[in-house]
Every structure is written in C-alpha cells, then in structure tokens.
XYZ file of C-alpha atoms in Angstrom:
274
model
C 48.963 -25.980 21.221
C 51.159 -22.351 20.935
C 51.148 -22.838 17.220
C 47.414 -23.411 17.290
C 47.037 -20.662 19.335
C 48.665 -18.630 17.509
C 47.383 -19.395 13.983
C 43.905 -18.411 15.788
C 45.355 -15.181 16.594
C 46.646 -15.007 12.847
C 42.724 -15.783 11.554
C 41.263 -13.441 14.066
C 43.292 -10.405 13.347
C 42.058 -11.420 9.587
C 38.606 -11.197 10.009
C 39.105 -7.654 11.711
C 41.891 -6.436 9.478
C 38.873 -7.169 6.439
C 35.952 -5.294 9.058
C 38.115 -2.659 9.262
C 38.414 -2.129 5.960
C 34.893 -3.016 4.636
C 33.393 -0.153 7.083
C 35.457 2.064 5.566
C 33.621 1.772 1.982
C 30.457 2.388 3.340
C 29.112 6.445 2.490
C 26.177 8.223 2.212
C 24.901 6.232 -0.312
C 25.228 2.997 1.059
C 23.313 3.930 3.990
C 20.359 5.026 1.487
C 20.366 1.724 0.226
C 20.289 0.243 3.115
C 16.889 2.516 3.664
C 15.355 0.243 1.422
C 15.494 -2.947 1.946
C 19.283 -3.732 1.174
C 22.241 -4.763 4.436
C 25.265 -3.017 4.146
C 26.940 -5.610 3.090
C 24.966 -6.433 -0.040
C 24.756 -2.459 -1.227
C 28.737 -3.325 -1.334
C 28.566 -6.121 -3.470
C 25.895 -4.468 -5.602
C 28.424 -1.419 -6.327
C 30.692 -3.114 -6.822
C 29.411 -4.905 -9.319
C 28.310 -1.385 -11.115
C 31.546 -0.189 -11.251
C 32.949 -3.845 -12.697
C 30.309 -5.968 -14.434
C 31.016 -10.040 -14.667
C 32.967 -10.197 -11.522
C 33.833 -13.182 -10.135
C 32.689 -14.551 -6.054
C 36.388 -14.619 -5.399
C 36.865 -11.144 -6.907
C 34.427 -9.219 -5.122
C 35.317 -10.873 -1.923
C 38.560 -9.614 -2.437
C 37.838 -6.128 -3.153
C 35.425 -5.628 -0.350
C 37.956 -7.422 2.193
C 35.467 -10.189 3.273
C 34.975 -13.961 3.242
C 33.922 -15.845 -0.265
C 30.904 -17.545 1.765
C 29.480 -14.031 3.335
C 29.689 -13.596 -0.894
C 27.547 -16.674 -1.554
C 25.058 -15.540 1.067
C 24.770 -12.097 0.124
C 23.611 -12.900 -3.538
C 20.564 -15.096 -2.428
C 19.135 -11.713 -0.808
C 20.583 -9.604 -3.824
C 18.997 -12.254 -6.508
C 15.910 -12.663 -4.763
C 15.182 -7.936 -4.702
C 16.384 -8.066 -8.016
C 19.641 -6.474 -8.073
C 22.517 -8.957 -9.214
C 22.167 -12.098 -11.881
C 24.284 -14.620 -12.318
C 25.852 -17.050 -14.697
C 27.914 -20.077 -15.183
C 29.177 -22.676 -13.410
C 31.275 -22.570 -10.448
C 33.140 -19.647 -10.386
C 29.723 -17.715 -10.836
C 30.114 -14.379 -12.605
C 28.202 -11.851 -11.168
C 25.909 -8.413 -12.852
C 24.626 -5.973 -11.405
C 21.268 -5.114 -13.026
C 20.643 -1.091 -13.960
C 19.909 0.975 -10.866
C 16.928 2.756 -13.097
C 14.998 -0.878 -13.804
C 16.110 -2.531 -10.099
C 15.532 -0.096 -7.306
C 12.174 1.125 -8.270
C 10.761 -2.589 -8.278
C 12.891 -2.938 -4.991
C 11.378 0.223 -3.443
C 7.644 -1.355 -4.565
C 8.168 -4.495 -3.669
C 8.955 -3.112 -0.485
C 6.224 -0.801 -0.318
C 3.706 -3.415 -1.163
C 5.317 -5.795 0.918
C 4.148 -3.130 3.913
C 0.851 -2.628 2.642
C 0.250 -6.265 3.321
C 1.311 -6.250 6.214
C -0.040 -3.363 7.183
C -3.597 -4.674 6.063
C -3.170 -7.302 8.747
C -1.937 -5.769 11.394
C -5.292 -3.920 11.661
C -7.313 -6.392 11.263
C -5.957 -8.442 13.803
C -6.433 -5.412 16.034
C -9.779 -5.366 14.689
C -10.263 -7.948 15.886
C -9.101 -7.302 19.648
C -11.471 -4.094 20.351
C -13.773 -4.290 22.193
C -17.520 -4.957 20.741
C -19.067 -1.965 18.943
C -22.359 -0.647 20.864
C -25.679 -1.462 19.142
C -25.963 2.740 18.802
C -23.798 5.113 18.734
C -24.083 9.180 16.802
C -21.682 11.203 15.617
C -22.352 14.989 14.042
C -20.556 15.826 11.263
C -20.188 19.319 11.028
C -18.622 19.627 7.119
C -18.097 17.710 4.323
C -14.686 17.363 5.134
C -15.726 16.101 8.826
C -17.774 13.697 7.103
C -14.039 12.534 4.918
C -12.607 12.392 8.291
C -14.838 10.574 9.966
C -15.145 7.824 7.157
C -11.974 7.229 6.244
C -10.207 4.833 9.145
C -14.162 2.814 8.457
C -12.529 2.234 4.808
C -10.071 0.948 5.934
C -11.540 -1.844 7.545
C -14.296 -2.372 5.637
C -15.253 -6.370 5.294
C -17.902 -6.486 3.208
C -19.723 -3.449 0.705
C -20.017 0.129 0.844
C -22.976 1.533 -0.830
C -23.033 4.856 -1.876
C -25.443 7.617 -2.750
C -24.115 10.944 -4.196
C -24.022 13.647 -7.185
C -21.175 12.622 -8.649
C -18.487 14.398 -7.173
C -14.254 14.004 -7.016
C -13.005 12.420 -3.675
C -9.966 13.091 -1.602
C -7.629 10.769 -3.081
C -6.491 8.942 -0.372
C -10.428 7.711 0.511
C -10.012 6.642 -3.752
C -7.031 4.684 -2.669
C -8.464 3.044 0.241
C -11.569 1.987 -1.452
C -9.222 0.484 -4.149
C -7.360 -1.640 -1.738
C -11.038 -2.653 -0.266
C -12.049 -3.566 -3.162
C -8.483 -5.514 -4.173
C -9.672 -7.640 -0.540
C -13.010 -8.922 -1.834
C -15.653 -5.401 -0.798
C -17.959 -4.409 -3.125
C -18.153 -1.181 -3.715
C -21.579 -0.048 -5.453
C -21.990 3.546 -6.023
C -25.613 5.688 -7.068
C -25.149 9.216 -8.481
C -27.934 11.568 -9.445
C -26.289 12.960 -12.088
C -24.462 12.030 -15.179
C -23.129 14.281 -17.296
C -20.131 16.105 -19.336
C -18.640 17.620 -15.915
C -18.613 13.434 -14.353
C -18.497 11.157 -17.183
C -15.052 10.430 -16.664
C -14.914 10.687 -13.636
C -17.530 7.676 -13.435
C -16.090 5.967 -15.747
C -12.670 6.080 -14.200
C -14.463 4.919 -10.545
C -16.005 1.983 -12.898
C -12.656 0.793 -14.408
C -11.271 0.819 -11.031
C -13.777 -1.940 -10.106
C -16.527 0.279 -8.464
C -20.067 -0.813 -9.278
C -21.837 2.343 -10.915
C -25.205 3.256 -11.759
C -26.889 6.437 -12.197
C -30.297 8.068 -11.440
C -32.277 9.535 -14.340
C -34.763 11.933 -12.237
C -33.358 12.252 -9.200
C -35.157 14.161 -6.663
C -32.838 13.710 -3.655
C -30.951 16.709 -1.510
C -28.834 14.429 0.455
C -25.861 11.476 0.316
C -26.145 8.850 2.115
C -23.383 5.865 2.532
C -23.908 2.643 4.376
C -20.548 0.724 5.196
C -20.958 -3.356 6.008
C -24.475 -2.834 6.877
C -23.396 -1.399 10.350
C -22.777 2.120 9.870
C -25.121 4.870 8.540
C -23.768 8.517 6.937
C -26.220 10.727 5.964
C -25.203 14.834 4.680
C -27.563 17.260 4.749
C -26.546 19.809 1.569
C -28.159 23.343 0.300
C -29.505 22.843 -3.128
C -27.190 25.850 -4.067
C -24.625 24.873 -2.305
C -23.630 21.301 -2.338
C -20.744 21.825 -0.739
C -21.902 23.362 2.429
C -22.922 20.397 4.280
C -23.763 19.084 7.850
C -24.427 15.057 8.331
C -24.937 12.813 11.036
C -23.529 9.140 11.527
C -25.585 6.147 13.007
C -24.254 2.939 14.025
C -26.912 0.835 14.053
C -27.458 -2.027 12.066
C -31.405 -2.515 12.358
C -31.116 0.986 10.254
C -28.453 0.372 8.737
C -30.933 -2.502 7.179
C -33.522 -0.100 6.225
C -31.290 2.318 4.305
C -29.947 -0.632 2.815
C -33.168 -1.545 0.626
C -34.125 1.568 0.391
C -30.402 2.226 -1.465
C -31.883 -1.466 -3.720
C -34.848 -0.115 -4.659
C -33.002 2.879 -5.865
C -30.017 0.621 -7.175
C -32.960 -1.425 -9.606
C -34.533 1.775 -10.846
C -30.726 3.379 -12.194
C -29.242 2.241 -15.313
C -25.583 1.464 -15.642
C -23.398 4.123 -16.685
C-alpha cells in the first residue's frame, strides 16, 4: 500500500511539473491565438511545429511537457481548423500550415460561423417578441434617419424587399445586410428612376450580388418607396433640386403595404431590365 501511495505521488508531481513547464511557455502570441479560436495547448503545439516541422507526436509531447494522449486530442481540433496536417502511420509525423494561409481561413470560418449563429439568435428572439400592432407610424426627419429605421428591419426580412429609388449609393452596412438576406432566400427588387453613366456601374454591381434591378424609362416620381415583407412601407419625399434633403414616414400596416405593393408591381411591369 505504501509503495502504491508513493507511485501516485510521483505521477501527480510529474503532471504538476509538466503543467508548470508548459504554462511558462505561454506568452502574448499564444494568448492572441486563443482569441481567434485556439486553446492554449493547440497554440503551443502549432507554434512548436512552426519552429520544427515534421515532429512526431511523442516529440511534441516531450517538448511541451504534456502527455502524448493530450497531444492526440489537440490534433483533432488543429486539423479541423486547418492548422496542422499529419502523414505516415503511427508514429505520426506532424507539420504546420503556413500562418499566412491558415490563420486567415481560421478567422474567416470563425466569423462566418458567428454570423450564422447571430442569424439564428435573431430569428429565435424575433419569434418571441410580442405581436406587431396593425397600425404603427414613425416620422423620419432625414435621409440618415430612414437608413437607421430600415437597417434592423432588413436583418429580419423573411420574404422580399421592394425598392423604388433614384438609384443612388447606400451605406455599406445596408448593402451587407441585403447581401445576407438574399443568401437566406429573400427577394430584393430594385426600381431605379435613373440609369446612366452616373450609376450604371452601381446598379450592375447590385445585380451581380443577387438584386433584381430594372429602371423606369420616363420617371415622373419625386419620392422614394420601400416595402419590407409586405408589412412595413417607408416613403420619403424629397426636393426636386436637393434630392438628399428628405423627410419620410414609416407605416406598419399590411393593408397599406399591399396597396403600395400593387403600385410597385405595375411600375415593375413597365420598367426595363438593365
């Protein structure tokens, strides 16, 4: 019994000493690797392989002062994240992927994953919100106020967004939100009052990103209309010679939105594809 007790103490001391040795190797770079999705142990293994390519698992374990099975467990995550490859049969030889290639992909994959989770959370929380009123009205006192009002609605779009506009640049965050909406199946139709050298490239780019774009040959309008999911209608009135000076009104009323949708559809049939 006494011999077994001393053996257990020896194993405990060995694990502790290895842990202390490993923690001494942790520095700012390893901590930064943790912020982009690695564990401390994965960071240590990756950096060890960058210093000395084609190490065996046992060599890595000895260099870091950790157990061989622990290295094998970390390799699963490192291979999934695209940072390490293995070759040969056991004993496996390991090699690290160039950081210039691997880290960019890791960060992008992590970002895309977080975006997908964000969309799922937004959808779940939206379903929990109280029912929308049959009539809601908001006064929008500027062009920017319209963007600020519309942006969160775009993030929750489920079916379609109809836009009647002069065909002007929009904020990047609006464009990205519409891009993500199209990716999840939302239809975006854009009717532009102008189509000439001033905005031809802009409209063409929108079309390449999934928008359906047409233009009115003889526009006689002087307002901007947006209909979101057949529920919310945003109308902006603008000055003829100062088109950036606008006031608007947002109306939540499905019946009113349906009437405006019919109006938009009539214009759409008369419009020409770019």
